[in-house]
Short mmCIF file of C-alpha atoms in Angstrom, two decimals:
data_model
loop_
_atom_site.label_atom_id
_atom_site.label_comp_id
_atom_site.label_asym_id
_atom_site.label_seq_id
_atom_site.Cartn_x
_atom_site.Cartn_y
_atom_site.Cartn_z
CA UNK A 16 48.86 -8.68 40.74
CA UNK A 17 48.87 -4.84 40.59
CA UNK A 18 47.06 -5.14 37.04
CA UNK A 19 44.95 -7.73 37.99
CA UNK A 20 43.50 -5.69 40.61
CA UNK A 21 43.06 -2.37 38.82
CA UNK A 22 41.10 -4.82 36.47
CA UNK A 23 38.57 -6.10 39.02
CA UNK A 24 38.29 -2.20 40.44
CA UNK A 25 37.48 -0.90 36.90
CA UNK A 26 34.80 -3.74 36.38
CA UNK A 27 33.25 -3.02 39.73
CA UNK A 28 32.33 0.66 39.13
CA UNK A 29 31.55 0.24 35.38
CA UNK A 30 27.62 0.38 34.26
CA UNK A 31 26.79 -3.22 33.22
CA UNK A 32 24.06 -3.80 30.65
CA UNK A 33 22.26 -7.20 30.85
CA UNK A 34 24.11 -8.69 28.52
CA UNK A 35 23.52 -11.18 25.02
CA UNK A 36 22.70 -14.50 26.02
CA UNK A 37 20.83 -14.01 29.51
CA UNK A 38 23.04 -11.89 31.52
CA UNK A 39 25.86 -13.15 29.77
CA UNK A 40 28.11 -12.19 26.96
CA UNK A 41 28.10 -14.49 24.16
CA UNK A 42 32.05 -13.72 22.93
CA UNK A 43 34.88 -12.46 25.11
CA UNK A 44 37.24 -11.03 22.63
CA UNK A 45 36.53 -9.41 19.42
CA UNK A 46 37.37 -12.22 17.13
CA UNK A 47 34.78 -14.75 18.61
CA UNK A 48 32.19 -11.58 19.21
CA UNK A 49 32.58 -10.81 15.13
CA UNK A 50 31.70 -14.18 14.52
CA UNK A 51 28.35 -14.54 16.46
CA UNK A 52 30.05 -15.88 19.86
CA UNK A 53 32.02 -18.94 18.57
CA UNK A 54 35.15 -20.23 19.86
CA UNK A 55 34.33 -23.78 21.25
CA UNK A 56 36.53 -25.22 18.65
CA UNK A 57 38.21 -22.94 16.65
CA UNK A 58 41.28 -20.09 17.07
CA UNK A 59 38.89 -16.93 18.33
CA UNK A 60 42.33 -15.60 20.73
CA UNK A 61 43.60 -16.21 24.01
CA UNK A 62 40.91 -14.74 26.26
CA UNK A 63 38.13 -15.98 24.40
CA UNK A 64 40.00 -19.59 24.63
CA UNK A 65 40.36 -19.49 28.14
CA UNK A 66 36.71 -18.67 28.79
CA UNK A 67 34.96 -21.06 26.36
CA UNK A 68 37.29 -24.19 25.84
CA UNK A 69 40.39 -24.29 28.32
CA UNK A 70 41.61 -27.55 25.92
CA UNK A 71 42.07 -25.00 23.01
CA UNK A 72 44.39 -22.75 24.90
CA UNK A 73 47.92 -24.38 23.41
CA UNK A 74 45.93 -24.07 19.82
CA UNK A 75 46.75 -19.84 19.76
CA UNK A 76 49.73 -18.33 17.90
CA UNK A 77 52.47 -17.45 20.01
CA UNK A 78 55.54 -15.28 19.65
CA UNK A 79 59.06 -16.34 19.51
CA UNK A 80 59.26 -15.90 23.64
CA UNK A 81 55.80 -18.92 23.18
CA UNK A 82 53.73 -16.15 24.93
CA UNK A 83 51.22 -13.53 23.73
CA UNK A 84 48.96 -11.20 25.65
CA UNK A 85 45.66 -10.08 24.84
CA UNK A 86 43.27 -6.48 25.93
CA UNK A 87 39.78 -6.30 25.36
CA UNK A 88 37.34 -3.86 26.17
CA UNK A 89 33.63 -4.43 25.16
CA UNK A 90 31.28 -1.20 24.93
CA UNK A 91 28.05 -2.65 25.79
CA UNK A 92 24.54 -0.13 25.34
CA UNK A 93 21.26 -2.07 26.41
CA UNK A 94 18.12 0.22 25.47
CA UNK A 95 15.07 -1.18 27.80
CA UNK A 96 12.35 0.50 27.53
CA UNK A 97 9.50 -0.71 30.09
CA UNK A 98 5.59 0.53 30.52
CA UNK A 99 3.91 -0.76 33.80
CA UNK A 100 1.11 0.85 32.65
CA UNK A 101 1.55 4.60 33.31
CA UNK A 102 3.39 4.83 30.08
CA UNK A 103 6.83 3.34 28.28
CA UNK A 104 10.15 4.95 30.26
CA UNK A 105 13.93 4.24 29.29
CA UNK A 106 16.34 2.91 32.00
CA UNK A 107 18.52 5.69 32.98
CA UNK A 108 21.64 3.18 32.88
CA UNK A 109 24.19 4.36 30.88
CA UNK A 110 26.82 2.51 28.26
CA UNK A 111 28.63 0.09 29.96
CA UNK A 112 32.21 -0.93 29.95
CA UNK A 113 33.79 -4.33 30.21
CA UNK A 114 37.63 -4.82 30.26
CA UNK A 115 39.13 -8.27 30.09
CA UNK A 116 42.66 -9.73 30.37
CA UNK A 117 44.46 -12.67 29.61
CA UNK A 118 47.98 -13.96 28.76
CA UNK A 119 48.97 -17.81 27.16
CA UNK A 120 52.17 -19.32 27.31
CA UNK A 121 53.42 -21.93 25.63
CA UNK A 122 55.25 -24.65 27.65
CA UNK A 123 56.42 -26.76 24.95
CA UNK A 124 54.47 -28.82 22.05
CA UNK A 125 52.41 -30.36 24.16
CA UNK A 126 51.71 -28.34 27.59
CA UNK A 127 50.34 -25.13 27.19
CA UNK A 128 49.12 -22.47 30.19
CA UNK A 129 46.67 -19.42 30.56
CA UNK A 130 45.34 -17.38 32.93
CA UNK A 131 42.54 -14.28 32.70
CA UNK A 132 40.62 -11.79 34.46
CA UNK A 133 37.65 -12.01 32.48
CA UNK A 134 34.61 -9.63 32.36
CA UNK A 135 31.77 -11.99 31.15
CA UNK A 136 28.24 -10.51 32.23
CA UNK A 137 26.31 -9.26 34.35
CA UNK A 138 23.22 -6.48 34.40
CA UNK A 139 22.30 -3.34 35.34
CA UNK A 140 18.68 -1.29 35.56
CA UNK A 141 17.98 2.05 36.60
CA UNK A 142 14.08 3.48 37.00
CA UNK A 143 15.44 5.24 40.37
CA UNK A 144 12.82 7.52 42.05
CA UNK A 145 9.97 6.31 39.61
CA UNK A 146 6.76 5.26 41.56
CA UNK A 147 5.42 3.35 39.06
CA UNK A 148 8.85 1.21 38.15
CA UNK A 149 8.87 1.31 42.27
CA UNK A 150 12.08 2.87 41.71
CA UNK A 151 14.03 0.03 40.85
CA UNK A 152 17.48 0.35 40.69
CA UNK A 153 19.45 -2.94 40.38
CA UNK A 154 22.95 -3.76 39.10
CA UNK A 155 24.81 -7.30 39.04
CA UNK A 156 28.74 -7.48 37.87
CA UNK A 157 30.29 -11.03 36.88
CA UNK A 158 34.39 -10.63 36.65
CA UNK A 159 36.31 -14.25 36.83
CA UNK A 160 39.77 -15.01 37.15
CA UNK A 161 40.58 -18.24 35.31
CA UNK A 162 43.77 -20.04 34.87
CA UNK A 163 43.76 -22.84 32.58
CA UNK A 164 46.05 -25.48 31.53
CA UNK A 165 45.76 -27.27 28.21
CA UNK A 166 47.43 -30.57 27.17
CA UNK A 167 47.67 -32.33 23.73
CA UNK A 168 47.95 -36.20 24.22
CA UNK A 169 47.87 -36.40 20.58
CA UNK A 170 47.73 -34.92 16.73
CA UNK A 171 44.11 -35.14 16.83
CA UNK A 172 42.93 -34.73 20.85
CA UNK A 173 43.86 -32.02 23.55
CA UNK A 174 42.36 -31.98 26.94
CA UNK A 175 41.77 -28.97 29.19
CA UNK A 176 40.78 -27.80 32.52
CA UNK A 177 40.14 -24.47 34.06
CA UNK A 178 39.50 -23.57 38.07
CA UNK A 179 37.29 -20.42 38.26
CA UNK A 180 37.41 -17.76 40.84
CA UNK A 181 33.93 -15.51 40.25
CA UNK A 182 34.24 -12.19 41.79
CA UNK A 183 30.69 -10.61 42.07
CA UNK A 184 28.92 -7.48 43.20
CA UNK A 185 25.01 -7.13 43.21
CA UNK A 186 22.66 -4.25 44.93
CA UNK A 187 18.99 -3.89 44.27
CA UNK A 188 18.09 -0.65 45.13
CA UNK A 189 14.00 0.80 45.47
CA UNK A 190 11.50 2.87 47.16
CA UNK A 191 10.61 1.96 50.13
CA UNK A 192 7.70 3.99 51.47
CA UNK A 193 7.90 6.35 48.98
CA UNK A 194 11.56 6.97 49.82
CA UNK A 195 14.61 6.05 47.44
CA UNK A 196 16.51 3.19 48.94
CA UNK A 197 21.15 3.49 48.41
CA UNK A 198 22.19 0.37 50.01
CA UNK A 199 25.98 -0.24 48.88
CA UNK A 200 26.42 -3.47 46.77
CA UNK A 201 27.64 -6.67 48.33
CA UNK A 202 30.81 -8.16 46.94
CA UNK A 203 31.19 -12.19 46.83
CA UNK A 204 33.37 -14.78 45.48
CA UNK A 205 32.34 -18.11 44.27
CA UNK A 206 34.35 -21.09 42.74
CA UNK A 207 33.89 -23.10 39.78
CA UNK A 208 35.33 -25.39 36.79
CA UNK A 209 35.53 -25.73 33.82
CA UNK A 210 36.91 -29.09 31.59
CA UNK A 211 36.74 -29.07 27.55
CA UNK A 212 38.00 -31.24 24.78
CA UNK A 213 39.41 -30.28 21.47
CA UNK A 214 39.88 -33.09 18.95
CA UNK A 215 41.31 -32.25 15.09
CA UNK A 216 39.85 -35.84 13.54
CA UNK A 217 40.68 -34.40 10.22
CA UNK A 218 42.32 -31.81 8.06
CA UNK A 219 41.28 -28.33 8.14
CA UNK A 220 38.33 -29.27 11.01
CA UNK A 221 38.20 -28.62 14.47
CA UNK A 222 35.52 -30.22 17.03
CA UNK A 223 35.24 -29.16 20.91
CA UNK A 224 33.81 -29.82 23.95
CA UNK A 225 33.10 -28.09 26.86
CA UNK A 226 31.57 -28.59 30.64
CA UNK A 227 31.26 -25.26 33.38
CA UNK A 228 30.03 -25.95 37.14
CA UNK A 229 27.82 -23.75 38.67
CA UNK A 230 29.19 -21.04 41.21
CA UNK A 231 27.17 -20.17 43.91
CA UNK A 232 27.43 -16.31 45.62
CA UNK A 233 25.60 -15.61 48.55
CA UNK A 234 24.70 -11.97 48.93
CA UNK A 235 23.62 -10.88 52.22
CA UNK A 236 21.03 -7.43 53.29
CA UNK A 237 20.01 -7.18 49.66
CA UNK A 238 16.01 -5.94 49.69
CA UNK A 239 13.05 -5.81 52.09
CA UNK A 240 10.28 -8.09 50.77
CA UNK A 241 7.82 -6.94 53.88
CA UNK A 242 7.92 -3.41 52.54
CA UNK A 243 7.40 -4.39 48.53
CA UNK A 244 4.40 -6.50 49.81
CA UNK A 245 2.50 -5.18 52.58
CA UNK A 246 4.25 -1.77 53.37
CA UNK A 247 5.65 -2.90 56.71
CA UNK A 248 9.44 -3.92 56.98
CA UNK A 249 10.13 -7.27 57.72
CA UNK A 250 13.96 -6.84 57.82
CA UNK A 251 16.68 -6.95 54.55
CA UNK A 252 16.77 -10.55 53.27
CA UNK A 253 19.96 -12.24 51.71
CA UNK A 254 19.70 -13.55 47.46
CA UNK A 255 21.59 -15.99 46.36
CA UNK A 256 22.58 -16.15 43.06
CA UNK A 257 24.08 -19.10 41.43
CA UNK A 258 25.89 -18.83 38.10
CA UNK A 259 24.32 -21.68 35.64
CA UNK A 260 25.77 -24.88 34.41
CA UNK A 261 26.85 -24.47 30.92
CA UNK A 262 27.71 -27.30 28.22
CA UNK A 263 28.95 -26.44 24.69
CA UNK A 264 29.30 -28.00 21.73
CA UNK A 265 31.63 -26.22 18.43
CA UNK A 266 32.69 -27.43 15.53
CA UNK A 267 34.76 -24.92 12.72
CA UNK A 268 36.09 -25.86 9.11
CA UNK A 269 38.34 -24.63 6.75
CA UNK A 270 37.10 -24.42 3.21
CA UNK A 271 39.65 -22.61 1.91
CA UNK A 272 43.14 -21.45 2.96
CA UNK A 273 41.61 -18.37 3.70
CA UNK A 274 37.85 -19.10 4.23
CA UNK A 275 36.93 -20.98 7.97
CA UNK A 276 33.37 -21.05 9.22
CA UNK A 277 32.43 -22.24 12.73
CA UNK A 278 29.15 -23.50 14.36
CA UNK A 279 28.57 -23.68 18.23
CA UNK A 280 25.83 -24.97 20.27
CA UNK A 281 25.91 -24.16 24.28
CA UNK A 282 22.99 -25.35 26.62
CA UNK A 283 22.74 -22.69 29.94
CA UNK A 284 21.09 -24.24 32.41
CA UNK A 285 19.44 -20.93 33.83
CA UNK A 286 16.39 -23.17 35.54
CA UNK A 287 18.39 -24.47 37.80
CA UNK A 288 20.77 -21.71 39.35
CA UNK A 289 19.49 -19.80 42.45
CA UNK A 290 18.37 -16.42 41.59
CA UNK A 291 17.64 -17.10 38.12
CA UNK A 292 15.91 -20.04 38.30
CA UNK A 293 13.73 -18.48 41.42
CA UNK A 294 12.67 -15.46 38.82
CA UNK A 295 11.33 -18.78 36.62
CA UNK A 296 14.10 -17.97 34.07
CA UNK A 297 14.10 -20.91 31.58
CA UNK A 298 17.18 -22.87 30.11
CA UNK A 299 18.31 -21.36 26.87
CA UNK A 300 20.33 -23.23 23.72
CA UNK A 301 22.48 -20.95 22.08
CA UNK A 302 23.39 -21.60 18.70
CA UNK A 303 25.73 -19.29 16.81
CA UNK A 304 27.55 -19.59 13.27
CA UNK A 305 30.51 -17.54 12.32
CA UNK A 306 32.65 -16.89 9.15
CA UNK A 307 36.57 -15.50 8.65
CA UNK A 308 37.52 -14.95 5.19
CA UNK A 309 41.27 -13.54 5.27
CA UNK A 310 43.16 -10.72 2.78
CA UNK A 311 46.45 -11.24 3.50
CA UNK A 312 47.06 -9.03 6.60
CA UNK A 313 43.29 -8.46 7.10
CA UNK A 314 40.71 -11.17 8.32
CA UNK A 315 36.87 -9.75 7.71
CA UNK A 316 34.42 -11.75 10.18
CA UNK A 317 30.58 -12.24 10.31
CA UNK A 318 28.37 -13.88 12.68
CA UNK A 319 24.81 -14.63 14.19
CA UNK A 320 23.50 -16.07 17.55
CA UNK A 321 20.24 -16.37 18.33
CA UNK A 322 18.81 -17.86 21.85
CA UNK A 323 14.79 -17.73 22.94
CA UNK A 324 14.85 -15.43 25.58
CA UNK A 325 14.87 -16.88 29.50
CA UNK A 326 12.01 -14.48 30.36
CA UNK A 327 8.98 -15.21 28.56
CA UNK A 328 5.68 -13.23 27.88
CA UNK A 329 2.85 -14.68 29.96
CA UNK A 330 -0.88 -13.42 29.90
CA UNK A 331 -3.73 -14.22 32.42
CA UNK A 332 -1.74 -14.43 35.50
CA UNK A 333 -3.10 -14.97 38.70
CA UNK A 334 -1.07 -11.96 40.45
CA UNK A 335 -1.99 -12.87 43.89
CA UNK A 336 -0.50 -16.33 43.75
CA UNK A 337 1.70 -17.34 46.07
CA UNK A 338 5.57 -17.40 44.59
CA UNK A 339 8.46 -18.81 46.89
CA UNK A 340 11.15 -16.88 46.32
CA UNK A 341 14.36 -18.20 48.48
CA UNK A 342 11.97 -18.85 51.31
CA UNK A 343 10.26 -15.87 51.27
CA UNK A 344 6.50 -16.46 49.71
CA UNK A 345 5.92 -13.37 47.23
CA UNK A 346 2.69 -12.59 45.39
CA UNK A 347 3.31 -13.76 41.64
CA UNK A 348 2.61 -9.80 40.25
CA UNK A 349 6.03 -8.79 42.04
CA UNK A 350 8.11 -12.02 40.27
CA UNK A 351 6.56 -10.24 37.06
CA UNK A 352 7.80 -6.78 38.05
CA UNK A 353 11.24 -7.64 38.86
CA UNK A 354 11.58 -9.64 35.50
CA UNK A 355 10.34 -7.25 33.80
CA UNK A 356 11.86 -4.23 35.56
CA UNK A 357 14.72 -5.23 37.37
CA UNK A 358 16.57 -8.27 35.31
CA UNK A 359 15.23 -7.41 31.84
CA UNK A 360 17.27 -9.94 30.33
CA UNK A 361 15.48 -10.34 27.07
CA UNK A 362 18.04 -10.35 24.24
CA UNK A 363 17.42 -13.05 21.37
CA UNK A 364 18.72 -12.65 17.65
CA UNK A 365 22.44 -10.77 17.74
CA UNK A 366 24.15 -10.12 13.96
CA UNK A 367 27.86 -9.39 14.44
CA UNK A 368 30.33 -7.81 12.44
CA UNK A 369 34.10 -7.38 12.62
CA UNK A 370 37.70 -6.97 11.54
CA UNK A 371 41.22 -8.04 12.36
CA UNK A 372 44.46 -6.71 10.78
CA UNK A 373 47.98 -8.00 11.70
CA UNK A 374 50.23 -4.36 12.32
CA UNK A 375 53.45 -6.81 11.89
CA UNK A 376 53.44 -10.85 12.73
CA UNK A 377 53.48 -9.67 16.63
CA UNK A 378 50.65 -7.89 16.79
CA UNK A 379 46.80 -7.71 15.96
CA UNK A 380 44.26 -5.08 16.36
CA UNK A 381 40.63 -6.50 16.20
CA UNK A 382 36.98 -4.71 16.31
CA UNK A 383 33.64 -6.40 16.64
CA UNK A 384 30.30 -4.74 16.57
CA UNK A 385 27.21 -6.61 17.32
CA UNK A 386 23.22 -5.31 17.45
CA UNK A 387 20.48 -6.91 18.01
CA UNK A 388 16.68 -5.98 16.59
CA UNK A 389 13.83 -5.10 19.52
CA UNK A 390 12.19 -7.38 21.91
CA UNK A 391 8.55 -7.22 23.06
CA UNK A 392 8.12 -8.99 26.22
CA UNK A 393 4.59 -9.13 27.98
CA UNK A 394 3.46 -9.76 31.52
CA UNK A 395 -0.04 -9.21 32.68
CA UNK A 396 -2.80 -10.62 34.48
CA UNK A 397 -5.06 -9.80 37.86
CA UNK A 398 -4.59 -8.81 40.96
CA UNK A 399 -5.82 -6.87 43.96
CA UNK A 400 -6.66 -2.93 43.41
CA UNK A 401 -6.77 -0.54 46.54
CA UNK A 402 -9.05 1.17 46.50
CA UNK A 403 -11.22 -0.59 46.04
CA UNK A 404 -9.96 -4.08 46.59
CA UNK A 405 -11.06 -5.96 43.91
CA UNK A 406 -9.53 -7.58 40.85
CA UNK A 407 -8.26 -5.67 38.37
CA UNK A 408 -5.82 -5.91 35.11
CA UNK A 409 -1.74 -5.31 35.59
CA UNK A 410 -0.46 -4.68 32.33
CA UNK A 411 4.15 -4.79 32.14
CA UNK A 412 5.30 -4.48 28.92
CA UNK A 413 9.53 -4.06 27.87
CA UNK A 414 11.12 -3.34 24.67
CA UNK A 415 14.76 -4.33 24.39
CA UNK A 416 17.40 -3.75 22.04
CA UNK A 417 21.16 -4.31 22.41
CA UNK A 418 24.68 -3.42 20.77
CA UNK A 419 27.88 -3.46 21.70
CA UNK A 420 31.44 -2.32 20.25
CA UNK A 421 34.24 -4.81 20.98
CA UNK A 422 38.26 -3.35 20.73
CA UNK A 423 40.97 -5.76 21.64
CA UNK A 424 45.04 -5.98 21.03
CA UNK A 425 47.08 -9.11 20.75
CA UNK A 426 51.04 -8.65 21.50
CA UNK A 427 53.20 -11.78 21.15
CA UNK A 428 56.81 -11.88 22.27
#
């Protein structure tokens, strides 16, 4: 419980970057990050199993003791660069650092358990004290501690299921008449599922299914909309942010003894998940194909993942339309400015890279690196100018690349 803890304290004061797909990661552990985010259906470690495909969980190697343990810690730089049109500025946010947890044990043949504190996403962007980025300062942490429980009815089918406890922080920080806001973050938990399918129909190939609930978090005195809009305080409204349905697809193969590649497909459902879907963040379908050729002790991975991103350029916008936001009725230019700005979520095409060696048969070191080229997203349209209140052009323009440097241990005993 002690370790547990320090996990979830570490994770809260860490810099998030928003991360791969959305403001999520797209692989836990270094295995399934080297090969572009896969692990629906194939072996990608017990962390990653936990958090794509619970049913896959009894499907890890295990020590003589049928338990390993697994430590990951992602390295995550985001480099945002945004121009409201007083010139392009980097986000003072710094690298950001993700650990993760998790431990499998292996009841007999058939019943397998495992449980993790999981650092999966999450977002952070800092244009503090600048009048023209309205001094945004925002940052959004996603930790989850998942047990799971897999069961294999068969040779060819196992059958998961996974109970998720999100732990989340969010502040959104600005100026407010000319004045830096530092409102603490709120801290929330949410609850969740997950159920997932793993079936082995033949030799050397692995097929899986997965299903995630949403998780709703309800964060309370988060920004004053009356001051962003008119100047005059109207009071700090709640956000609620829901985390998105997800359904996956994988399937991996074998070609060799020492050659596997794996393909997965996962639908995020970002439209429909408070928060996100309020920005007008579109659902995204992730597809990503990995490869693991292995030299005896050494396994060399690749990977790619590619999603469209959930923000999406848009010219010719009336910026004075009316936008509900949660109940509050915002003019359309500020939805642009905190997409753009605040939850610069952009990232697309992701190449990944990695290694794995085996030190003896009880333990594995593994690295993953993954980049991903620049972004160009564009928001602009009209909207009031004062002095001397008529329509005029808004121009918001960010440039976004990503990388990230995954380290992880495996100990079985």
């Amino acid at each position: 419980m002690k370790l547990i803890t320090t996990i979830l304290a570490l994770g809260a004061t860490a810099q998030m970057a928003w991360a791969a797909n959305g403001s999520l990661l797209t692989g836990i552990g270094p295995a399934s990050g080297a090969q572009g985010g896969t692990g629906v259906s194939s072996n990608s470690g017990t962390i990653d199993a936990i958090h794509k495909n619970a049913a896959t969980v009894g499907a890890q190697v295990y020590g003589e003791g049928k338990v390993n343990a697994e430590l990951v810690l992602n390295v995550f730089k985001q480099g945002p660069k945004s121009d409201t049109g007083f010139g392009a500025v980097d986000s003072k946010a710094g690298v950001a650092l993700m650990p993760s947890i998790g431990a499998g044990y292996k009841i007999n043949d058939d019943w397998a358990f495992g449980v993790g504190v999981i650092t999966y996403g999450g977002g952070v962007a800092d244009f503090s004290t600048l009048a023209a980025h309205s001094g945004v300062d925002t940052k959004h942490m996603l930790i989850k501690l998942q047990p799971a429980v897999s069961y294999r009815a068969n040779e060819w089918l196992s059958v998961g299921v996974a109970p998720i406890l999100n732990y989340s922080t969010l502040y959104t920080n600005v100026l407010e008449n000319s004045v830096q806001s530092t409102r603490a973050a709120d801290a929330k938990f949410g609850v969740g599922a997950q159920a997932g399918v793993a079936l082995k129909p033949a030799k050397g190939l692995d097929i899986g299914v997965t299903y995630q609930t949403r998780s709703k978090l309800g964060f309370k005195n988060m920004i004053d909309w009356g001051v962003l809009t008119t100047g005059t305080s109207t009071g700090l409204s709640p956000i609620t942010v829901t985390q998105p349905t997800e359904l996956a697809a994988g399937i991996s193969y074998s070609i060799t003894d020492t050659w596997r590649v794996a393909f997965d497909w996962r639908y995020i459902g970002w439209r429909g998940a408070a928060g996100y879907g309020d920005l007008g963040w579109t659902d995204q379908n992730v597809f990503a194909l990995g490869t693991q050729y292995q030299l005896d002790k050494l396994a060399l991975r690749a990977g790619f993942n590619y999603a469209k991103s959930p923000i999406e350029s848009r010219t010719g916008t009336n910026g004075l339309g009316n936008y509900n936001f949660q109940g509050t009725t915002l003019p359309t230019v500020l939805v642009d400015r905190l997409n753009m700005i605040a939850f610069p979520a952009m990232g697309q095409s992701h190449i990944t890279v990695g290694a794995g060696y085996a030190v003896s048969s009880d333990i594995d070191l593994d690295l993953a690196f993954l980049y991903m080229p620049k972004v160009t997203t564009v928001r602009s349209g009209t909207t009031l100018v004062t002095p001397p209140s008529t329509l005029g052009p808004y121009s918001l323009t960010t440039e976004l690349t990503q990388w990230s440097v995954t380290v992880g241990g495996t100990y079985r005993f």
